[in-house]
Amino acid sequence: MPAEQKQNSTAVSAQTLSQQQGYADLVRAVLDAQYARTPKAFVHTYGCQGNVADGERIKGMLEAMGYALTERVDDADLILFNTCAIREHAEDRVFGNVGALKNRKAENRNLRILLCGCMMQQPRVAEKLRRSYPFVDIVFGTHVIHRLPELLYRNLSTGKRVYELPDSDGVIAEDLPIHRDSSFKAWLPIMYGCNNFCSYCIVPYVRGRERSRAPEAILAEARELVAQGYKEITLLGQNVNSYGKYPDTGWNFARLLRELNAIEGDFILRFMTSHPKDCTHELLDTMAACDKVAKHLHLPFQSGCNRVLREMNRGYTREKYLDLLQYAYAVMPSLSVTSDVIVGFPGETYEEFLETVSLVKQAKFTSMYTFIFSSRPGTKAASLPDPVPKEEKSRWLQELLRAQEAIADERTAAMVGREYRVLCESVAKNGRIEGRTQGNIIIEFPADPAVIGSFRTVRVTESLIWILRGELTD
Ligand code: SAH
Ligand code: SF4
Ligand code: F3S
């Protein structure tokens, strides 16, 4: 099959998208008749940046239907939670927050409550909602986001609950309306879904099969972002290193990075997440050679023990991971590496956990996201014996954090006296400006908030626990 045809196999058709525009107009007409003012929508997204990127499209569609976005749940005529299923705790929070809406709905029958995202894609969650949360109006899955106008119209015109949760390998919907949360930092999904089936992980079940966007669509979106003045573009995918494989676009991730790097303008490129099994020397060389690509690599290792890595179905060994890091630091001496790790995988022993501690000491990560294993129903790891009690796992986690803290302190202390170009992002509670280095480290410094959204140079003057302070030098 020609590459072009293959690329379109998961694409949502132009006809479907124009039908949805028709529904959006119908929703707008219903809202105009119902409200003598602009109705307001509150959208909250849980989970990863991929979900945040979906949330920005959901907000765009709601605006296109006539809603104004609000940050205040009290004001809202429509409340939407875009949920995450990665750990049990994430799900518990959503159930708690949805439960709290019951009274609000009792007081205001016109309030619409919508739930979508990864959690909804699990039948046990949908059943629980159907049974115990009748005040939820619309529940929809990760594969039908582009059909939100149709679903909302169906609910508004019939008053009936709408559950739209097709099981699907997934689609790619281009050109949806979008409301970006920031005017200078943008998320740019390059692929969706995941085929890796790490044994602990729910993502492949709730997000469908891995599928890459066409390179032309990604490049066009990036060019538009740069033209609009965006200063940082983060490429998103569960495993960006396998970009272009499904469908075969004829491009790999390194080529995509090179082409994006060639776009004229003052901006930086980030990407996440890299999977070590698909991280190549070509990619690391490309990072090193591309001036706009931030010298930051988020490369989750999950465990330092080969037996556990095998049980996790990660597809690499401790040795392969450390070799990759060695090569990466050799070609990019200023590289900052961050990672994810799971403590207490079922059957992990204390001795095996200590191999994770030793990897952390060797790898010298800038920072780490640490998670205690959370059993996800339906995954392979959920059926493994898990004899170590949670309290014990928490103690292991503390031990790991202490080891990493010493390393992070050393790394940040070495930054004192040096200058860094940062993207000024926000005002801290203490009134200072927070800027982010290429290496994804925040430096605080006194400056006028007008600097937000621009690149400035900062000299680091002191390193405190968790925070670096500095001063502008340009
Ligand atoms: N695709 C990325 C990870 C996305 S999920 C990758 O493969 O690196 C983000 C992180 O959540 C994972 O890296 C892992 O550390 C953690 N995680 C995923 N499932 C988990 C589970 N069941 N329990 C605890 N942590 C989990
Ligand atoms: Fe989950 Fe593994 Fe896919 Fe990452 S690569 S999303 S951890 S299954
Ligand atoms: Fe969560 Fe779904 Fe992302 S499970 S981490 S929101 S892909």
Coordinates of C-alpha atoms and ligand atoms in Angstrom, one line a residue:
M1 CA 0.0 0.0 0.0
P2 CA 1.4 3.5 -0.8
A3 CA 2.6 5.3 2.4
E4 CA 0.0 8.0 2.0
Q5 CA -2.9 5.6 2.0
K6 CA -1.6 3.8 5.0
Q7 CA -1.2 7.0 6.9
N8 CA -4.9 7.8 6.4
S9 CA -6.1 4.4 7.7
T10 CA -6.8 5.7 11.2
A11 CA -7.7 9.3 10.1
V12 CA -11.1 10.7 11.0
S13 CA -12.6 11.7 7.7
A14 CA -13.3 15.3 6.7
Q15 CA -17.0 14.3 6.3
T16 CA -17.1 13.2 10.0
L17 CA -15.4 16.4 11.1
S18 CA -17.8 18.6 9.1
Q19 CA -20.8 16.7 10.6
Q20 CA -19.4 17.5 14.0
Q21 CA -19.3 21.2 13.0
G22 CA -22.9 20.9 12.2
Y23 CA -23.6 19.5 15.7
A24 CA -21.6 22.3 17.2
D25 CA -23.9 24.8 15.5
L26 CA -26.9 22.9 16.8
V27 CA -25.5 23.0 20.4
R28 CA -24.9 26.7 20.0
A29 CA -28.5 27.2 19.0
V30 CA -29.8 25.3 22.0
L31 CA -27.6 27.2 24.3
D32 CA -28.6 30.6 22.8
A33 CA -32.3 29.7 23.5
Q34 CA -31.6 28.4 27.0
Y35 CA -29.3 31.2 28.3
A36 CA -29.6 34.9 28.0
R37 CA -25.9 35.1 28.6
T38 CA -22.8 33.2 27.5
P39 CA -22.7 29.8 29.3
K40 CA -19.5 28.8 31.1
A41 CA -17.5 25.6 31.0
F42 CA -15.1 24.4 33.5
V43 CA -12.6 21.8 32.2
H44 CA -10.2 19.9 34.4
T45 CA -7.6 17.5 33.1
Y46 CA -5.8 14.9 35.2
G47 CA -2.8 12.8 34.1
C48 CA -0.1 13.2 31.5
Q49 CA 0.7 15.9 28.9
G50 CA -1.0 13.8 26.2
N51 CA -4.2 14.1 28.2
V52 CA -3.6 17.8 28.7
A53 CA -3.2 18.1 24.9
D54 CA -6.6 16.4 24.5
G55 CA -8.0 18.8 27.1
E56 CA -6.9 21.7 25.0
R57 CA -8.9 20.3 22.1
I58 CA -11.9 19.7 24.2
K59 CA -11.8 23.3 25.4
G60 CA -11.4 24.5 21.8
M61 CA -14.5 22.5 20.8
L62 CA -16.5 23.8 23.8
E63 CA -15.6 27.4 22.8
A64 CA -16.7 26.6 19.2
M65 CA -20.1 25.5 20.6
G66 CA -20.6 28.9 22.4
Y67 CA -19.2 28.3 25.9
A68 CA -16.8 30.6 27.6
L69 CA -14.1 28.9 29.7
T70 CA -14.0 29.5 33.4
E71 CA -11.5 28.6 36.0
R72 CA -14.2 28.6 38.7
V73 CA -16.3 25.5 39.2
D74 CA -18.9 27.6 41.0
D75 CA -19.6 29.6 37.9
A76 CA -19.9 26.7 35.5
D77 CA -22.9 25.6 33.5
L78 CA -20.8 22.6 32.2
I79 CA -18.2 20.7 34.2
L80 CA -15.9 18.3 32.4
F81 CA -13.3 16.0 34.0
N82 CA -10.7 14.5 31.6
T83 CA -9.5 11.6 33.6
C84 CA -6.4 9.5 34.1
A85 CA -6.2 5.8 35.0
I86 CA -2.5 5.3 35.5
R87 CA -2.6 4.6 39.2
E88 CA -5.4 3.8 41.7
H89 CA -4.9 7.1 43.5
A90 CA -5.6 9.0 40.3
E91 CA -8.9 7.2 39.9
D92 CA -9.9 7.7 43.6
R93 CA -9.4 11.4 43.3
V94 CA -11.7 11.5 40.3
F95 CA -14.5 9.5 42.0
G96 CA -14.1 11.8 45.0
N97 CA -14.4 15.0 42.9
V98 CA -17.3 13.6 40.8
G99 CA -19.2 12.6 44.0
A100 CA -18.8 16.2 45.2
L101 CA -20.8 17.4 42.2
K102 CA -24.0 15.5 43.2
N103 CA -25.4 18.4 45.3
R104 CA -24.4 21.0 42.8
K105 CA -26.5 19.1 40.2
A106 CA -29.4 18.8 42.6
E107 CA -29.4 22.6 43.0
N108 CA -29.0 23.3 39.3
R109 CA -30.7 20.8 36.9
N110 CA -29.3 22.6 33.9
L111 CA -25.7 21.9 35.0
R112 CA -24.1 19.4 32.5
I113 CA -21.5 17.0 34.0
L114 CA -19.2 15.3 31.5
L115 CA -16.5 12.7 32.1
C116 CA -14.0 11.5 29.6
G117 CA -10.4 10.3 29.3
C118 CA -8.5 7.1 30.1
M119 CA -10.5 6.0 33.2
M120 CA -13.7 5.9 31.1
Q121 CA -12.2 3.4 28.8
Q122 CA -12.3 0.7 31.5
P123 CA -15.7 -1.2 31.6
R124 CA -15.6 -1.5 35.5
V125 CA -15.5 2.3 35.8
A126 CA -18.3 2.9 33.3
E127 CA -20.4 0.4 35.1
K128 CA -19.8 2.0 38.5
L129 CA -20.7 5.4 37.0
R130 CA -23.9 4.1 35.4
R131 CA -25.0 2.4 38.7
S132 CA -23.9 5.0 41.3
Y133 CA -23.5 8.3 39.6
P134 CA -26.8 8.9 37.7
F135 CA -26.2 12.7 37.8
V136 CA -23.4 12.4 35.3
D137 CA -24.8 13.4 31.9
I138 CA -22.2 12.3 29.4
V139 CA -19.4 9.7 29.6
F140 CA -17.2 9.3 26.6
G141 CA -13.9 7.5 25.8
T142 CA -10.6 8.4 24.4
H143 CA -11.4 7.5 20.8
V144 CA -14.4 9.8 20.4
I145 CA -13.2 13.1 21.6
H146 CA -13.8 14.6 18.2
R147 CA -17.5 13.7 18.5
L148 CA -18.1 15.8 21.6
P149 CA -20.5 18.2 19.7
E150 CA -22.7 15.3 18.7
L151 CA -22.7 13.8 22.2
L152 CA -23.6 17.1 23.8
Y153 CA -26.3 17.8 21.3
R154 CA -27.8 14.3 21.9
N155 CA -27.9 14.9 25.7
L156 CA -29.2 18.5 25.4
S157 CA -32.0 17.5 23.0
T158 CA -33.1 14.3 24.7
G159 CA -32.3 15.0 28.4
K160 CA -31.0 11.4 28.5
R161 CA -27.6 10.2 29.8
V162 CA -25.1 9.5 27.0
Y163 CA -22.5 6.8 27.3
E164 CA -20.2 6.6 24.2
L165 CA -17.3 4.2 24.9
P166 CA -16.4 2.3 21.8
D167 CA -13.6 -0.2 22.0
S168 CA -11.3 0.9 19.2
D169 CA -7.7 0.7 18.1
G170 CA -7.8 4.4 18.0
V171 CA -8.1 7.2 15.5
I172 CA -6.3 10.4 14.5
A173 CA -8.4 13.5 14.3
E174 CA -6.6 16.5 12.7
D175 CA -7.7 20.1 12.7
L176 CA -9.9 20.1 15.7
P177 CA -10.5 23.5 17.3
I178 CA -8.0 24.2 20.1
H179 CA -7.7 26.4 23.1
R180 CA -4.0 26.3 24.2
D181 CA -3.5 27.0 27.9
S182 CA -0.3 29.0 27.3
S183 CA 0.7 31.6 24.8
F184 CA 4.4 30.6 24.7
K185 CA 4.6 26.9 25.6
A186 CA 2.8 24.4 23.4
W187 CA 2.1 20.6 23.4
L188 CA 2.4 18.9 20.0
P189 CA 1.3 15.3 19.9
I190 CA 3.2 13.4 17.3
M191 CA 1.8 9.9 18.1
Y192 CA -1.0 8.4 20.1
G193 CA -1.6 5.0 21.9
C194 CA 1.0 2.5 22.9
N195 CA 2.0 -1.0 21.8
N196 CA 4.5 -1.9 24.5
F197 CA 2.3 -3.5 27.1
C198 CA 4.6 -3.0 30.0
S199 CA 3.1 -5.5 32.4
Y200 CA 2.1 -2.9 35.0
C201 CA 0.6 -0.3 32.6
I202 CA -3.0 0.4 31.7
V203 CA -2.2 2.9 28.9
P204 CA -2.2 0.4 26.0
Y205 CA -5.7 -0.8 27.1
V206 CA -7.2 2.7 27.4
R207 CA -5.4 4.5 24.5
G208 CA -5.4 1.9 21.8
R209 CA -2.7 1.0 19.3
E210 CA 0.3 3.1 18.6
R211 CA -0.3 5.4 15.7
S212 CA 1.8 8.3 14.3
R213 CA 0.6 11.5 12.9
A214 CA 1.7 12.3 9.4
P215 CA 5.0 14.3 9.4
E216 CA 3.5 17.0 7.2
A217 CA 0.7 17.6 9.8
I218 CA 3.2 17.9 12.6
L219 CA 5.5 20.2 10.7
A220 CA 2.6 22.4 9.7
E221 CA 1.4 22.7 13.3
A222 CA 5.0 23.5 14.5
R223 CA 5.4 26.2 11.8
E224 CA 2.1 27.7 12.8
L225 CA 3.1 27.7 16.5
V226 CA 6.4 29.4 15.8
A227 CA 4.7 32.0 13.6
Q228 CA 2.3 32.6 16.5
G229 CA 5.3 33.3 18.8
Y230 CA 5.5 30.1 20.8
K231 CA 8.9 29.7 22.4
E232 CA 8.8 26.1 23.5
I233 CA 7.3 23.1 21.7
T234 CA 7.1 19.8 23.4
L235 CA 6.6 16.8 21.2
L236 CA 4.4 14.2 22.8
G237 CA 3.9 10.4 22.6
Q238 CA 4.2 7.4 25.0
N239 CA 7.3 6.3 23.1
V240 CA 8.4 9.1 20.7
N241 CA 11.4 7.0 19.8
S242 CA 9.2 4.7 17.7
Y243 CA 7.7 7.6 15.8
G244 CA 6.8 6.7 12.2
K245 CA 6.6 2.9 12.6
Y246 CA 2.8 2.5 12.6
P247 CA 1.7 3.3 10.1
D248 CA 5.0 3.3 8.3
T249 CA 5.5 7.0 7.5
G250 CA 9.0 6.4 6.1
W251 CA 10.3 8.8 8.8
N252 CA 11.9 8.0 12.1
F253 CA 12.0 10.3 15.1
A254 CA 15.5 11.6 14.4
R255 CA 14.4 12.8 11.0
L256 CA 11.4 14.5 12.4
L257 CA 13.5 16.3 15.0
R258 CA 15.9 17.4 12.3
E259 CA 13.1 18.8 10.1
L260 CA 11.5 20.6 13.1
N261 CA 14.9 22.0 14.1
A262 CA 15.2 23.5 10.6
I263 CA 12.2 25.7 11.1
E264 CA 13.3 29.4 11.3
G265 CA 12.8 31.2 14.6
D266 CA 13.8 31.5 18.2
F267 CA 12.3 28.5 20.0
I268 CA 13.2 25.3 21.7
L269 CA 12.0 21.8 21.1
R270 CA 11.4 19.2 23.8
F271 CA 10.0 15.7 23.6
M272 CA 8.6 13.0 25.9
T273 CA 8.6 10.2 26.6
S274 CA 11.6 8.3 25.3
H275 CA 11.6 4.6 25.8
P276 CA 15.1 3.2 26.3
K277 CA 14.4 0.1 24.2
D278 CA 13.9 2.3 21.1
C279 CA 16.4 5.1 22.0
T280 CA 19.2 5.0 19.3
H281 CA 22.6 6.5 19.0
E282 CA 21.2 8.2 15.8
L283 CA 18.6 10.0 18.0
L284 CA 21.2 11.0 20.6
D285 CA 23.6 12.3 17.9
T286 CA 20.6 14.2 16.3
M287 CA 19.8 15.8 19.7
A288 CA 23.4 16.8 20.0
A289 CA 23.5 18.3 16.5
C290 CA 20.2 20.2 16.6
D291 CA 20.7 23.6 18.2
K292 CA 17.0 24.1 19.0
V293 CA 16.5 20.7 20.8
A294 CA 16.8 21.1 24.5
K295 CA 19.6 19.1 26.0
H296 CA 17.2 17.3 28.2
L297 CA 16.2 13.6 28.0
H298 CA 13.4 12.1 29.9
L299 CA 14.3 8.4 29.8
P300 CA 12.3 6.3 32.3
F301 CA 14.2 3.3 33.6
Q302 CA 11.5 1.9 36.0
S303 CA 13.9 -0.6 37.7
G304 CA 17.6 -1.2 38.1
C305 CA 17.2 -5.0 38.3
N306 CA 17.2 -7.1 35.2
R307 CA 14.8 -9.7 36.5
V308 CA 12.2 -7.0 37.4
L309 CA 12.8 -5.3 34.0
R310 CA 12.0 -8.6 32.3
E311 CA 8.9 -9.1 34.4
M312 CA 7.9 -5.5 33.5
N313 CA 8.3 -6.4 29.8
R314 CA 10.5 -3.3 29.3
G315 CA 12.7 -4.8 26.6
Y316 CA 16.1 -3.6 27.8
T317 CA 18.6 -4.4 30.6
R318 CA 20.2 -2.3 33.3
E319 CA 23.5 -2.5 31.3
K320 CA 21.9 -1.4 28.0
Y321 CA 20.3 1.5 29.9
L322 CA 23.5 2.6 31.5
D323 CA 25.4 2.3 28.2
L324 CA 22.8 4.5 26.5
L325 CA 23.3 7.1 29.2
Q326 CA 27.1 7.0 28.9
Y327 CA 26.8 7.6 25.2
A328 CA 24.3 10.4 25.7
Y329 CA 26.5 12.2 28.2
A330 CA 29.5 11.7 25.9
V331 CA 27.8 13.4 22.9
M332 CA 26.1 16.0 25.1
P333 CA 28.2 16.9 28.1
S334 CA 25.6 19.4 29.4
L335 CA 22.8 16.9 29.1
S336 CA 20.2 16.7 31.9
V337 CA 18.5 13.4 32.3
T338 CA 15.3 12.8 34.2
S339 CA 13.5 9.5 34.7
D340 CA 10.6 7.5 36.1
V341 CA 10.9 4.6 38.5
I342 CA 8.5 2.2 40.1
V343 CA 9.2 0.9 43.6
G344 CA 7.7 -2.4 44.8
F345 CA 6.8 -4.1 41.6
P346 CA 5.1 -7.4 42.5
G347 CA 7.6 -9.9 43.8
E348 CA 10.5 -7.3 43.9
T349 CA 12.8 -8.1 46.8
Y350 CA 14.7 -5.6 48.9
E351 CA 17.9 -6.8 47.3
E352 CA 16.4 -6.2 43.9
F353 CA 15.2 -2.7 45.0
L354 CA 18.8 -2.0 46.1
E355 CA 19.8 -2.5 42.4
T356 CA 17.5 0.4 41.6
V357 CA 19.2 2.5 44.2
S358 CA 22.6 1.7 42.8
L359 CA 21.5 2.5 39.2
V360 CA 20.2 5.9 40.5
K361 CA 23.6 6.6 42.1
Q362 CA 25.3 5.8 38.8
A363 CA 22.9 7.5 36.5
K364 CA 23.1 11.0 38.2
F365 CA 19.6 12.1 37.2
T366 CA 18.6 15.7 37.5
S367 CA 15.3 14.6 38.9
M368 CA 13.1 11.6 39.1
Y369 CA 9.4 10.8 39.2
T370 CA 9.0 8.0 41.7
F371 CA 6.0 5.8 42.0
I372 CA 4.9 3.0 44.2
F373 CA 3.5 0.1 42.1
S374 CA -0.2 0.4 41.8
S375 CA -2.1 -2.6 40.6
R376 CA -4.2 -1.9 37.5
P377 CA -7.0 -4.4 36.9
G378 CA -6.6 -6.2 33.6
T379 CA -2.8 -5.8 33.3
K380 CA -0.5 -8.8 33.6
A381 CA 1.2 -7.5 36.8
A382 CA -2.1 -7.3 38.6
S383 CA -2.3 -11.1 38.7
L384 CA 1.3 -11.5 40.1
P385 CA 1.7 -12.3 43.8
D386 CA 2.6 -9.1 45.7
P387 CA 3.7 -10.1 49.2
V388 CA 5.5 -6.9 50.3
P389 CA 3.2 -4.6 52.3
K390 CA 2.7 -1.0 51.2
E391 CA 4.4 0.4 54.4
E392 CA 7.5 -1.5 53.5
K393 CA 7.4 -0.2 49.9
S394 CA 7.0 3.3 51.3
R395 CA 10.2 2.8 53.4
W396 CA 12.0 1.7 50.3
L397 CA 10.8 4.7 48.4
Q398 CA 12.1 7.0 51.2
E399 CA 15.5 5.3 50.9
L400 CA 15.5 5.9 47.1
L401 CA 14.6 9.5 47.6
R402 CA 17.4 10.1 50.0
A403 CA 19.9 8.7 47.5
Q404 CA 18.6 10.9 44.7
E405 CA 18.5 14.0 46.9
A406 CA 22.2 13.8 47.5
I407 CA 22.8 13.6 43.8
A408 CA 20.4 16.4 42.9
D409 CA 22.1 18.6 45.6
E410 CA 25.5 18.0 44.1
R411 CA 24.2 18.8 40.6
T412 CA 22.5 22.0 41.5
A413 CA 25.5 23.2 43.7
A414 CA 27.7 22.8 40.6
M415 CA 25.4 25.3 38.8
V416 CA 26.2 28.2 41.1
G417 CA 28.1 30.9 39.4
R418 CA 27.1 29.7 35.9
E419 CA 24.9 31.4 33.4
Y420 CA 21.8 29.8 31.8
R421 CA 19.4 30.8 29.2
V422 CA 15.9 30.3 30.6
L423 CA 12.4 30.6 29.3
C424 CA 10.6 32.8 31.8
E425 CA 7.4 31.0 32.8
S426 CA 5.6 32.3 35.8
V427 CA 5.6 34.4 39.0
A428 CA 6.4 32.4 42.1
K429 CA 4.5 32.8 45.4
N430 CA 7.4 34.9 46.7
G431 CA 7.1 37.3 43.7
R432 CA 10.2 36.2 41.9
I433 CA 10.1 35.0 38.3
E434 CA 10.5 31.3 37.5
G435 CA 12.6 30.4 34.5
R436 CA 13.2 27.0 33.1
T437 CA 16.6 25.9 31.8
Q438 CA 17.0 23.7 28.8
G439 CA 17.8 20.9 31.3
N440 CA 14.3 21.4 32.8
I441 CA 15.6 23.0 36.0
I442 CA 13.7 26.0 37.5
I443 CA 15.7 29.1 38.5
E444 CA 14.0 31.9 40.5
F445 CA 15.1 35.5 40.1
P446 CA 13.8 39.0 40.7
A447 CA 12.4 40.6 37.5
D448 CA 9.5 42.4 36.0
P449 CA 6.7 40.0 35.2
A450 CA 6.8 41.4 31.6
V451 CA 9.7 39.0 31.0
I452 CA 7.3 36.1 31.1
G453 CA 7.2 34.3 27.8
S454 CA 10.7 35.4 26.7
F455 CA 14.1 33.9 26.9
R456 CA 16.5 35.6 29.3
T457 CA 20.0 34.8 30.7
V458 CA 20.3 34.2 34.4
R459 CA 23.4 33.7 36.6
V460 CA 22.8 31.2 39.4
T461 CA 23.7 32.8 42.8
E462 CA 22.6 30.2 45.3
S463 CA 21.4 26.7 45.5
L464 CA 18.9 25.9 48.2
I465 CA 17.1 22.5 48.7
W466 CA 14.7 22.1 45.8
I467 CA 15.3 25.6 44.3
L468 CA 18.0 27.6 42.6
R469 CA 18.1 31.4 42.9
G470 CA 19.8 33.7 40.4
E471 CA 19.9 37.2 38.8
L472 CA 19.3 38.4 35.3
T473 CA 22.5 39.2 33.3
D474 CA 20.9 40.4 30.1
Ligands
SAH1 N1 5.2 5.8 28.2 C1 6.1 6.2 29.3 C2 5.4 6.2 30.6 C3 4.0 6.8 30.8 S1 3.2 6.5 32.3 C4 7.2 5.3 29.4 O1 7.1 4.1 29.0 O2 8.2 5.6 29.9 C5 4.3 7.5 33.4 C6 4.9 6.7 34.5 O3 4.0 6.2 35.4 C7 5.7 5.4 34.0 O4 6.9 5.8 33.5 C8 5.7 4.6 35.3 O5 6.9 4.9 36.0 C9 4.5 5.1 36.0 N2 3.5 4.0 36.1 C10 2.8 3.5 35.0 N3 2.0 2.5 35.4 C11 2.2 2.4 36.8 C12 1.6 1.6 37.8 N4 0.7 0.6 37.5 N5 2.0 1.7 39.1 C13 2.9 2.7 39.4 N6 3.5 3.5 38.5 C14 3.1 3.4 37.2
SF4_2 FE1 2.9 2.2 29.6 FE2 5.0 1.0 28.8 FE3 3.4 2.1 27.0 FE4 4.9 3.6 28.7 S1 5.7 2.3 27.1 S2 2.8 3.9 28.2 S3 4.9 2.4 30.5 S4 3.0 0.4 28.3
F3S3 FE1 -3.0 8.8 32.6 FE2 -4.0 8.2 30.2 FE3 -1.9 9.7 30.4 S1 -3.8 6.8 31.9 S2 -0.9 9.0 32.2 S3 -3.9 10.2 31.1 S4 -2.4 8.2 28.8

